[in-house]
Coordinates of C-alpha atoms in Angstrom, one line a residue:
M10 CA 0.1 0.1 -0.1
N11 CA 1.5 3.6 -1.1
V12 CA 0.0 7.0 -1.2
E13 CA -0.9 6.8 -4.6
L14 CA -2.9 3.6 -4.3
L15 CA -4.5 4.6 -1.0
T16 CA -5.6 8.1 -2.7
K17 CA -7.0 6.0 -5.6
A18 CA -8.8 3.6 -3.6
K19 CA -10.3 6.5 -1.5
S20 CA -11.6 8.3 -4.5
L21 CA -13.2 5.0 -6.1
G22 CA -15.1 4.5 -2.7
F23 CA -13.3 2.0 -0.8
S24 CA -13.9 2.2 3.2
D25 CA -10.9 2.0 5.5
R26 CA -12.4 -1.1 6.7
Q27 CA -12.3 -2.6 3.1
I28 CA -8.9 -1.5 2.7
A29 CA -7.5 -3.0 5.8
H30 CA -9.2 -6.2 5.0
L31 CA -7.7 -6.3 1.6
T32 CA -4.1 -5.4 2.8
G33 CA -4.2 -7.4 6.1
T34 CA -4.0 -4.8 8.7
T35 CA -6.7 -2.9 10.7
E36 CA -8.9 0.0 10.1
D37 CA -7.2 2.1 12.7
A38 CA -4.0 1.8 11.0
I39 CA -5.3 3.0 7.6
R40 CA -7.1 5.8 9.4
A41 CA -4.0 6.9 11.0
E42 CA -1.9 6.4 7.6
R43 CA -4.6 8.7 5.9
K44 CA -4.3 11.5 8.5
E45 CA -0.3 11.3 8.3
I46 CA -0.6 12.1 4.5
G47 CA -3.6 14.6 5.1
L48 CA -6.0 12.2 2.8
I49 CA -9.2 13.1 4.5
P50 CA -12.6 14.0 2.5
S51 CA -13.9 17.1 1.6
Y52 CA -17.8 17.9 1.9
R53 CA -20.1 19.4 -1.1
L54 CA -23.5 20.8 -1.0
V55 CA -26.3 19.1 -2.5
D56 CA -27.5 21.2 -5.2
T57 CA -31.1 21.3 -4.5
C58 CA -31.5 23.9 -7.2
A59 CA -30.3 22.0 -10.3
A60 CA -27.3 24.7 -11.1
E61 CA -30.2 27.4 -11.8
F62 CA -29.6 29.6 -9.0
E63 CA -27.8 29.4 -6.1
A64 CA -28.5 26.4 -3.5
Y65 CA -28.6 27.5 0.3
T66 CA -29.7 24.2 1.8
P67 CA -27.2 23.1 4.4
Y68 CA -27.2 19.5 2.7
F69 CA -23.5 17.6 2.3
Y70 CA -22.1 14.3 0.9
S71 CA -18.5 13.6 1.1
T72 CA -16.1 13.0 -1.6
Y73 CA -12.1 12.3 -1.9
D74 CA -12.1 14.2 -5.5
R75 CA -10.0 17.4 -4.7
G76 CA -11.7 20.6 -4.7
D77 CA -13.2 23.1 -2.6
D78 CA -14.8 22.1 1.2
E79 CA -18.2 23.9 0.9
T80 CA -19.1 23.2 4.8
K81 CA -18.8 26.8 6.6
P82 CA -18.3 25.9 10.4
S83 CA -19.6 28.3 12.8
D84 CA -18.8 28.8 16.7
K85 CA -21.9 27.4 18.0
K86 CA -22.2 24.6 20.3
K87 CA -22.8 21.4 17.9
V88 CA -24.4 18.2 18.5
M89 CA -24.3 15.3 16.0
I90 CA -27.7 13.2 15.9
L91 CA -27.0 9.6 14.7
G92 CA -30.3 8.3 12.5
G93 CA -31.3 5.1 12.0
G94 CA -30.1 4.5 8.2
P95 CA -32.1 3.1 5.5
N96 CA -35.3 2.0 6.3
R97 CA -36.5 -1.6 5.6
I98 CA -39.6 -3.9 6.1
G99 CA -39.8 -4.8 9.6
Q100 CA -38.0 -1.2 10.7
G101 CA -40.7 1.6 11.3
I102 CA -40.3 5.1 11.5
E103 CA -40.2 5.3 15.1
F104 CA -36.6 6.0 15.6
D105 CA -36.7 8.8 13.2
Y106 CA -39.2 10.3 14.9
C107 CA -37.2 10.7 17.8
C108 CA -34.0 11.9 15.8
V109 CA -36.6 14.7 14.5
H110 CA -37.8 15.7 17.8
A111 CA -34.0 15.7 19.1
A112 CA -32.9 18.3 16.6
F113 CA -36.1 20.4 17.5
A114 CA -34.9 20.1 21.2
L115 CA -31.8 20.9 20.9
K116 CA -32.1 23.6 18.4
E117 CA -34.5 25.4 21.0
D118 CA -32.0 25.2 23.8
G119 CA -29.0 27.1 21.4
F120 CA -27.6 24.2 19.8
E121 CA -26.3 23.7 16.3
T122 CA -27.6 20.4 15.3
L123 CA -26.0 18.1 12.8
M124 CA -28.3 14.9 11.4
V125 CA -26.1 12.2 10.1
N126 CA -28.4 9.7 7.8
S127 CA -28.3 8.0 4.7
N128 CA -32.2 7.6 4.4
P129 CA -33.8 9.6 1.7
E130 CA -37.2 8.9 2.4
T131 CA -37.7 9.9 6.2
V132 CA -38.3 13.4 7.9
S133 CA -34.9 13.3 9.6
T134 CA -33.2 13.9 6.3
D135 CA -35.5 17.1 5.1
Y136 CA -33.2 20.4 5.0
D137 CA -35.1 21.9 7.3
T138 CA -35.2 19.7 9.9
S139 CA -31.8 20.3 11.4
D140 CA -29.1 23.0 11.1
K141 CA -27.1 20.9 8.7
L142 CA -27.4 17.3 7.2
Y143 CA -24.7 15.1 6.4
F144 CA -26.0 12.4 4.2
E145 CA -23.8 9.9 5.0
P146 CA -23.4 6.1 5.8
L147 CA -23.5 5.3 9.8
T148 CA -19.9 3.9 9.9
L149 CA -17.5 4.9 12.3
E150 CA -15.1 6.2 9.5
D151 CA -17.9 8.6 8.1
V152 CA -19.4 9.6 11.5
L153 CA -15.6 9.9 12.9
H154 CA -14.7 12.8 9.7
I155 CA -18.0 14.8 10.5
Y156 CA -17.3 14.9 13.8
E157 CA -13.7 16.2 13.5
R158 CA -14.3 18.1 10.5
E159 CA -17.3 20.0 12.5
K160 CA -15.5 20.0 16.1
C161 CA -18.7 18.6 17.5
W162 CA -19.2 19.0 21.2
G163 CA -21.2 16.0 21.4
A164 CA -23.0 13.0 19.7
I165 CA -26.3 11.4 20.3
A166 CA -26.4 7.6 19.5
Q167 CA -29.6 6.7 21.6
F168 CA -32.3 7.6 19.0
G169 CA -31.3 6.0 16.2
G170 CA -31.9 2.1 17.2
Q171 CA -29.5 -0.5 17.4
T172 CA -27.4 1.0 14.5
P173 CA -25.7 3.9 16.1
L174 CA -26.0 2.1 19.4
N175 CA -23.4 -0.7 18.0
L176 CA -20.9 2.2 17.1
A177 CA -21.2 4.2 20.4
L178 CA -18.0 2.1 22.1
A179 CA -15.8 2.8 19.0
L180 CA -16.8 6.3 18.5
Q181 CA -15.9 6.8 22.3
K182 CA -12.9 5.2 21.9
N183 CA -11.8 7.5 19.1
G184 CA -12.5 10.6 21.2
V185 CA -16.2 11.2 20.4
N186 CA -17.9 12.7 23.5
I187 CA -21.3 10.4 23.7
I188 CA -23.7 12.3 25.4
G189 CA -26.5 10.6 27.5
T190 CA -26.1 7.2 28.6
S191 CA -22.2 6.1 28.5
P192 CA -21.1 3.3 26.3
Q193 CA -20.2 1.3 29.1
S194 CA -23.7 1.0 30.5
I195 CA -24.7 0.3 26.9
E196 CA -22.3 -2.5 26.9
I197 CA -23.9 -3.9 30.2
A198 CA -27.5 -3.9 28.8
E199 CA -26.1 -5.4 25.5
D200 CA -23.8 -8.0 27.0
R201 CA -25.6 -11.1 27.9
K202 CA -23.0 -12.1 30.6
L203 CA -22.6 -8.6 32.0
F204 CA -26.4 -8.4 32.0
A205 CA -27.1 -11.3 33.9
A206 CA -24.4 -10.4 36.5
M207 CA -26.0 -7.3 36.7
L208 CA -29.7 -8.9 37.5
D209 CA -28.1 -11.0 40.1
K210 CA -27.0 -8.1 41.8
L211 CA -30.3 -6.6 42.0
K212 CA -32.1 -10.0 42.6
I213 CA -34.3 -9.6 39.4
P214 CA -35.4 -12.7 38.0
Q215 CA -34.6 -13.4 33.9
P216 CA -35.7 -16.4 32.2
P217 CA -33.5 -19.2 32.4
N218 CA -30.7 -19.0 29.8
G219 CA -27.2 -19.7 28.2
L220 CA -24.8 -18.8 25.6
A221 CA -23.7 -20.8 22.7
T222 CA -21.1 -20.2 20.5
N223 CA -21.6 -23.5 18.7
E224 CA -24.2 -26.1 17.7
A225 CA -23.3 -28.7 20.0
E226 CA -23.1 -26.0 23.1
A227 CA -26.7 -24.9 21.9
L228 CA -28.0 -28.5 22.1
V229 CA -26.6 -28.9 25.6
I230 CA -28.3 -25.6 27.1
S231 CA -31.6 -26.5 25.4
K232 CA -31.6 -29.7 26.9
R233 CA -30.9 -28.0 30.4
L234 CA -33.8 -25.3 29.9
T235 CA -36.4 -27.8 28.2
Y236 CA -38.1 -26.7 25.0
P237 CA -39.3 -24.4 23.8
V238 CA -36.3 -22.0 23.9
L239 CA -36.0 -18.6 22.1
V240 CA -32.6 -18.4 20.3
R241 CA -31.1 -15.2 18.8
P242 CA -27.7 -13.6 17.8
S243 CA -26.5 -10.9 20.2
F244 CA -26.7 -7.3 18.8
V245 CA -29.7 -7.4 16.5
L246 CA -32.2 -4.7 15.0
G247 CA -35.8 -6.1 14.5
G248 CA -35.5 -9.0 16.2
R249 CA -33.6 -10.6 13.0
A250 CA -32.9 -14.2 12.9
M251 CA -34.7 -14.5 16.3
Q252 CA -36.8 -17.7 16.6
I253 CA -38.9 -19.9 18.6
V254 CA -37.4 -23.3 18.8
Y255 CA -39.2 -26.7 19.8
S256 CA -36.7 -29.7 19.1
D257 CA -33.3 -30.4 18.7
S258 CA -33.5 -30.7 14.9
E259 CA -34.9 -27.1 14.6
L260 CA -32.3 -25.9 16.6
S261 CA -29.8 -27.8 14.6
H262 CA -30.9 -26.3 11.6
Y263 CA -31.0 -22.9 13.0
M264 CA -27.2 -23.1 14.3
R265 CA -26.3 -24.4 10.9
F266 CA -28.1 -22.1 8.5
A267 CA -29.6 -19.0 10.4
V268 CA -26.8 -17.5 12.3
E269 CA -22.8 -17.4 12.2
A270 CA -22.2 -18.4 16.0
S271 CA -18.7 -17.4 17.2
P272 CA -17.2 -16.5 20.5
E273 CA -17.5 -12.6 19.6
R274 CA -21.1 -13.2 18.3
P275 CA -22.6 -15.9 20.7
V276 CA -25.9 -17.0 20.1
L277 CA -28.5 -16.4 23.0
V278 CA -30.5 -19.1 24.1
D279 CA -33.4 -18.4 26.5
K280 CA -36.2 -20.6 28.1
F281 CA -39.3 -19.3 26.1
L282 CA -42.5 -18.8 28.9
E283 CA -45.5 -20.1 26.8
D284 CA -48.6 -18.2 27.6
A285 CA -46.7 -15.2 29.7
T286 CA -47.6 -11.4 29.4
E287 CA -45.2 -9.4 27.9
V288 CA -45.2 -5.5 29.0
D289 CA -42.8 -2.8 27.5
V290 CA -41.7 0.1 29.6
D291 CA -40.2 3.5 28.6
C292 CA -38.9 5.7 31.1
I293 CA -36.7 8.8 30.9
T294 CA -34.1 9.4 33.8
D295 CA -31.1 11.8 34.7
V296 CA -29.9 9.8 37.4
G297 CA -26.5 9.7 35.1
H298 CA -26.0 13.5 36.0
F299 CA -25.8 12.9 39.6
K300 CA -22.6 11.4 41.6
N301 CA -24.9 9.6 44.0
P302 CA -27.5 8.2 41.4
D303 CA -30.2 7.8 44.5
E304 CA -30.5 11.4 43.7
G305 CA -31.8 11.7 40.0
T306 CA -35.1 11.6 38.8
I307 CA -36.9 8.5 37.3
V308 CA -40.3 8.8 35.5
I309 CA -42.0 6.0 33.7
G310 CA -43.6 7.6 30.4
G311 CA -45.7 4.4 29.8
M312 CA -46.2 0.9 31.0
L313 CA -48.0 -0.9 27.6
E314 CA -49.3 -4.5 28.1
H315 CA -49.1 -6.7 24.7
I316 CA -52.4 -8.2 23.7
E317 CA -50.7 -11.0 22.2
F318 CA -48.7 -13.5 24.5
A319 CA -44.5 -13.1 24.6
G320 CA -42.8 -14.1 21.7
V321 CA -44.0 -11.5 19.2
H322 CA -41.5 -8.6 18.5
S323 CA -42.8 -5.7 20.2
G324 CA -42.6 -3.7 16.9
D325 CA -45.6 -6.1 15.9
A326 CA -47.6 -6.6 18.8
A327 CA -50.8 -4.9 19.7
M328 CA -50.6 -3.0 23.0
V329 CA -52.4 -1.4 25.8
L330 CA -51.6 1.6 27.6
P331 CA -52.1 1.6 30.5
P332 CA -52.1 -2.3 31.3
H333 CA -55.7 -3.8 31.1
T334 CA -54.8 -7.1 33.2
L335 CA -52.1 -6.9 35.7
S336 CA -52.7 -6.5 39.4
E337 CA -51.4 -3.6 41.3
R338 CA -48.9 -5.8 42.8
V339 CA -47.7 -6.7 39.2
I340 CA -47.5 -3.2 38.4
N341 CA -45.5 -2.1 41.3
I342 CA -42.9 -4.8 41.0
I343 CA -42.4 -3.5 37.5
R344 CA -41.6 0.0 38.7
E345 CA -39.5 -0.8 41.3
Y346 CA -37.5 -2.9 38.8
T347 CA -37.3 -0.4 36.1
H348 CA -36.0 2.2 38.8
A349 CA -33.7 -0.4 40.2
M350 CA -31.8 -1.0 36.7
A351 CA -31.9 2.8 35.5
R352 CA -30.3 3.8 38.6
E353 CA -27.4 0.7 38.3
L354 CA -27.1 1.7 34.7
K355 CA -27.0 5.5 35.4
V356 CA -29.2 6.0 32.6
I357 CA -29.4 9.9 31.1
G358 CA -32.2 9.9 28.7
L359 CA -34.4 7.3 27.6
M360 CA -34.6 3.7 28.7
N361 CA -36.7 0.5 27.5
V362 CA -37.5 -2.7 28.9
Q363 CA -39.2 -5.6 28.0
Y364 CA -40.8 -7.5 31.0
A365 CA -42.9 -10.9 30.5
V366 CA -45.3 -11.8 33.6
K367 CA -46.4 -15.2 34.2
G368 CA -48.4 -15.6 37.5
D369 CA -47.2 -13.5 39.9
T370 CA -43.3 -13.6 39.1
V371 CA -42.3 -10.4 36.6
Y372 CA -39.2 -11.6 34.6
V373 CA -36.9 -9.3 32.8
L374 CA -36.5 -10.0 29.1
E375 CA -34.2 -7.5 27.9
V376 CA -33.1 -3.7 28.4
N377 CA -32.2 -1.0 25.9
P378 CA -30.7 2.0 27.4
R379 CA -32.1 3.8 23.9
A380 CA -34.9 5.3 22.8
S381 CA -37.4 2.4 21.6
R382 CA -40.1 1.9 19.1
T383 CA -43.1 2.8 21.6
V384 CA -41.8 6.1 22.3
P385 CA -43.7 8.0 19.7
F386 CA -46.9 6.1 20.5
V387 CA -46.3 6.8 24.7
S388 CA -45.7 10.3 24.0
K389 CA -48.8 10.6 21.9
A390 CA -50.7 8.7 24.2
I391 CA -49.7 10.9 27.4
G392 CA -49.3 14.2 25.9
Y393 CA -45.5 14.8 26.9
P394 CA -42.5 14.3 24.2
L395 CA -40.4 11.7 25.4
A396 CA -37.7 12.3 22.8
K397 CA -38.0 16.1 23.2
L398 CA -37.5 15.8 27.0
A399 CA -34.6 13.1 26.6
A400 CA -32.6 15.1 24.2
K401 CA -32.7 18.1 26.6
V402 CA -31.6 15.8 29.6
M403 CA -28.8 14.2 27.6
A404 CA -27.5 17.7 26.8
G405 CA -27.1 18.6 30.6
K406 CA -30.6 19.5 32.1
T407 CA -32.4 17.5 34.7
L408 CA -35.9 16.4 34.5
K409 CA -36.7 18.9 37.5
E410 CA -35.6 21.8 35.7
L411 CA -38.0 20.5 32.6
N412 CA -40.6 20.1 35.1
F413 CA -41.5 16.7 34.5
T414 CA -41.1 14.6 37.2
K415 CA -44.4 12.5 37.8
E416 CA -45.7 9.6 36.0
I417 CA -48.8 10.1 33.8
W418 CA -51.3 7.6 34.6
T419 CA -54.2 8.0 31.4
K420 CA -57.9 8.0 32.3
Y421 CA -58.5 6.8 28.9
W422 CA -57.2 3.7 27.1
A423 CA -55.0 4.1 24.3
V424 CA -54.4 0.9 22.0
K425 CA -51.6 0.4 19.5
E426 CA -51.8 -2.1 16.3
S427 CA -49.4 -2.6 14.0
V428 CA -49.7 -2.3 10.1
F429 CA -48.7 -5.2 8.1
P430 CA -47.4 -5.3 4.3
F431 CA -49.0 -8.8 4.0
N432 CA -51.3 -8.2 1.1
K433 CA -48.2 -7.3 -1.0
F434 CA -46.5 -10.7 -0.8
H435 CA -48.4 -13.0 -2.2
G436 CA -48.6 -16.7 0.0
Q437 CA -46.4 -15.2 2.6
D438 CA -48.1 -16.7 6.2
I439 CA -49.1 -13.7 8.2
L440 CA -48.2 -15.3 11.5
L441 CA -46.3 -13.1 14.0
S442 CA -42.9 -14.1 15.5
P443 CA -40.0 -12.6 17.1
E444 CA -38.8 -10.8 13.8
M445 CA -40.4 -7.6 13.1
R446 CA -42.6 -7.2 10.0
S447 CA -44.8 -4.3 10.3
T448 CA -44.3 -1.4 8.5
G449 CA -46.1 1.4 10.7
E450 CA -48.6 1.3 13.6
V451 CA -52.0 3.2 14.8
M452 CA -53.6 4.3 17.8
G453 CA -57.0 3.7 19.1
L454 CA -58.1 6.2 22.1
D455 CA -61.3 5.9 23.9
T456 CA -62.4 5.8 27.6
D457 CA -63.7 2.2 26.9
L458 CA -61.3 -0.6 26.3
G459 CA -63.2 -2.5 23.8
I460 CA -64.0 1.0 21.8
A461 CA -60.3 1.8 21.9
Y462 CA -59.4 -1.5 20.4
A463 CA -62.2 -1.8 17.7
K464 CA -61.0 2.1 16.7
S465 CA -57.2 0.6 16.5
Q466 CA -58.5 -2.3 14.0
M467 CA -60.5 0.4 11.9
A468 CA -57.6 2.2 11.2
A469 CA -54.9 -0.3 10.9
N470 CA -56.7 -3.0 8.5
A471 CA -60.1 -4.5 8.6
P472 CA -63.1 -2.9 10.9
L473 CA -64.5 -5.6 13.4
P474 CA -67.9 -6.9 12.0
M475 CA -71.1 -6.1 13.4
S476 CA -72.9 -9.4 12.4
G477 CA -72.7 -12.4 10.1
R478 CA -70.3 -15.5 10.6
V479 CA -67.1 -16.2 12.5
F480 CA -64.8 -18.9 11.1
I481 CA -63.3 -20.8 14.2
S482 CA -60.0 -23.2 13.6
V483 CA -57.7 -23.7 16.7
S484 CA -55.2 -25.9 17.4
D485 CA -55.8 -28.7 20.2
M486 CA -54.0 -26.8 23.0
H487 CA -56.3 -23.8 22.2
K488 CA -59.7 -25.7 22.0
K489 CA -60.8 -25.4 25.6
E490 CA -60.3 -21.6 25.4
A491 CA -61.9 -21.4 22.0
V492 CA -65.3 -22.5 23.4
E493 CA -65.2 -19.6 25.9
V494 CA -64.6 -17.3 22.6
A495 CA -67.2 -19.0 20.5
K496 CA -69.8 -18.3 23.2
K497 CA -69.0 -14.7 23.2
F498 CA -69.5 -14.3 19.7
V499 CA -72.9 -16.7 19.8
D500 CA -74.1 -14.3 22.6
L501 CA -73.3 -11.2 20.3
G502 CA -75.3 -12.9 17.4
F503 CA -73.0 -14.5 15.1
E504 CA -73.1 -17.8 13.7
I505 CA -70.5 -20.0 14.1
V506 CA -68.6 -22.1 10.9
S507 CA -65.9 -24.5 11.7
T508 CA -64.1 -27.8 10.6
S509 CA -64.7 -31.2 12.2
G510 CA -61.9 -31.0 15.1
T511 CA -63.0 -27.7 16.3
A512 CA -66.8 -28.3 15.3
T513 CA -66.7 -31.4 17.7
V514 CA -65.5 -29.6 20.8
L515 CA -67.9 -26.5 20.5
E516 CA -71.0 -28.9 19.6
Q517 CA -70.0 -30.7 23.0
A518 CA -70.3 -27.4 24.7
G519 CA -73.8 -27.0 23.4
L520 CA -73.3 -24.5 20.6
K521 CA -74.8 -24.7 17.3
V522 CA -71.8 -24.7 14.4
Q523 CA -72.1 -24.7 10.7
R524 CA -69.5 -27.8 9.9
I525 CA -67.6 -27.2 6.6
F526 CA -65.1 -29.1 5.0
K527 CA -61.4 -29.0 5.4
L528 CA -59.4 -27.7 2.3
S529 CA -57.9 -31.2 1.7
E530 CA -61.9 -33.0 2.3
G531 CA -63.5 -31.1 -0.4
R532 CA -65.7 -28.3 -1.2
P533 CA -67.4 -25.9 0.1
N534 CA -64.3 -25.2 2.5
A535 CA -63.0 -22.1 4.4
V536 CA -61.2 -20.5 1.3
D537 CA -64.4 -20.7 -0.8
L538 CA -66.5 -19.2 1.8
L539 CA -64.2 -16.4 2.2
K540 CA -63.9 -15.7 -1.4
N541 CA -67.7 -15.5 -1.4
R542 CA -67.5 -12.9 1.5
E543 CA -69.5 -15.8 3.6
I544 CA -67.1 -15.5 6.5
Q545 CA -66.9 -12.1 8.3
L546 CA -64.1 -12.9 11.0
V547 CA -61.5 -15.6 11.0
I548 CA -60.2 -16.9 14.3
N549 CA -57.3 -19.3 13.6
T550 CA -54.5 -20.4 15.7
P551 CA -51.4 -22.3 14.5
S552 CA -51.1 -25.9 15.0
G553 CA -47.4 -25.8 16.0
Q554 CA -43.7 -24.6 14.8
T555 CA -44.1 -25.5 10.9
P556 CA -47.7 -24.3 10.1
R557 CA -49.8 -26.4 7.7
A558 CA -50.4 -25.7 4.2
D559 CA -54.1 -25.1 4.1
E560 CA -53.7 -23.2 7.3
V561 CA -51.5 -20.8 5.4
K562 CA -53.8 -20.6 2.8
I563 CA -56.7 -19.6 5.1
R564 CA -55.0 -16.6 6.7
T565 CA -53.4 -15.4 3.4
T566 CA -57.0 -15.6 1.7
A567 CA -58.3 -13.7 4.7
V568 CA -55.8 -11.1 4.2
Y569 CA -56.5 -10.5 0.6
T570 CA -60.2 -10.5 1.0
G571 CA -59.9 -7.7 3.7
T572 CA -61.5 -10.3 6.3
P573 CA -60.3 -9.8 9.9
I574 CA -58.4 -12.5 11.2
M575 CA -56.9 -13.1 15.0
T576 CA -54.3 -15.5 15.1
T577 CA -54.2 -15.9 19.1
I578 CA -56.7 -16.2 21.6
S579 CA -56.1 -13.2 23.1
G580 CA -56.7 -11.4 19.7
A581 CA -59.8 -13.1 19.7
E582 CA -61.1 -12.1 22.9
A583 CA -60.4 -8.4 22.3
A584 CA -62.3 -8.3 19.2
A585 CA -65.2 -9.9 21.0
L586 CA -65.0 -7.2 23.5
G587 CA -64.5 -4.5 20.6
I588 CA -68.0 -5.8 19.1
A589 CA -69.9 -6.0 22.5
A590 CA -68.7 -2.2 23.2
L591 CA -69.5 -1.1 19.7
K592 CA -72.8 -2.7 19.6
K593 CA -73.7 -1.2 23.1
S594 CA -72.6 2.5 22.7
G595 CA -71.1 3.0 19.3
Y596 CA -68.3 5.1 19.1
G597 CA -67.5 8.9 19.0
V598 CA -64.6 10.8 17.9
K599 CA -62.4 13.2 19.7
T600 CA -59.1 14.7 18.8
V601 CA -55.9 13.9 20.7
Q602 CA -55.8 17.4 22.1
E603 CA -59.1 17.1 23.6
Y604 CA -57.9 14.0 25.5
H605 CA -55.1 15.3 27.1

């Protein structure tokens, strides 16, 4: 490697990391070599006026081609905000919301804000959101260049999700002032061994688990934990490659084909708590500003109880704020655990915790010392902009100064429902899993929980029907609960349609059922009735890890025909509750401001 070759490689777009890989050295060594010879990028303005007249938009990209640097550094105190990167299915817009609010909040406090993000389709990359926008990849190399060029005072890695969070430690090692929760605390929350040690110290339970670096280790751990187990790689975004596994053969397949396990990147194997209720908690705190962490303020912004059982990614799950089935005792335990962990991690800004409640035991699933997907929803539900407040806290203010010290417990229900792109993917099963698939979310607000849920269904997909036929086909483990659900629908005036297995159980309970053929038995079957619009609601729970082909066909046909479908018993119960509430009193519409 010589100066000429290095210069050429950089102008052709090779990153330091690629060059290091190709020449058998390290990224740090290449960076040092570049700096020694003065080889650094210059920044040009994106010409938003197509050269017709002068462009004033502060919107920059980097280049190694020789030429003028068009950035104009100012004397103001600068904060760099790291965005979430390109948008993909299974990654909503929630982190972008947090980045935008951070830019607005810091501007209010007199900072110059620099947004770094490489996503053209978001509000954070609008030229007027921040003082300067750098349209650059979120890599260590690119972020460091901008930080050094602009002589920033600090950088925020808490609002862009997992991507900037994974950079935090390396940025800090290279002299970047990461404001907010320290990268060391982030590491404790992300590293499973450190995390388990912290929970032991605080005497907080977590599901039994283990770390596997290869297939043999994973099999030993799962034998100890017993199936089902939840397997996932460490440091992932949107629950990618996360799976619930029910047997040795499934686990072996996962370890061989789904992930690359290594001592640096172990696979986490957790005992999966079946039929547990999952709860998401978002809190904001300034305890890290104080020498004595007992002094700071911790405010829980919102507790969201999932309607689906644990095991569905929190970006996909329907949720209720405040919790609708948890006892006062469980809520107090959740509050106590959240406060203890925020103090132990010395969090500054936002923190998200996911809990699983089984019986009276509260287990911690994971802690993210950053903004979460639920922050925009919670902010709108309680009427306080958590991301804005968090940005101001990270820049040095306390919650007392910002006059936000009390938990808000709403007197109405806010139901979050996710929006999915299934109708665009022909034949794709709609079952939810730990891997996120939604592309957006909606909110239903009302003083009656049933109506709030019904409103969320109207907004997200197909509205709940007021009359007609309900097709019920559930797995053996849900047959007993299906009887109770079916009775509710009969009481609401619906007719029940079912295939032989479920029909027999419902008839034994004294219910009148119209029997139809299974898909393999003949016609008319559920798919025919759906296509003829003769079924108004589908309740279909899966029969195990690998769904049968006819189940998938029924579920996908329901999506294409716009028929509401519930794939969990809890979802079906919520639907019955919503229909009953609508039949009793209808619904009214109010603005969010009226609720606040």
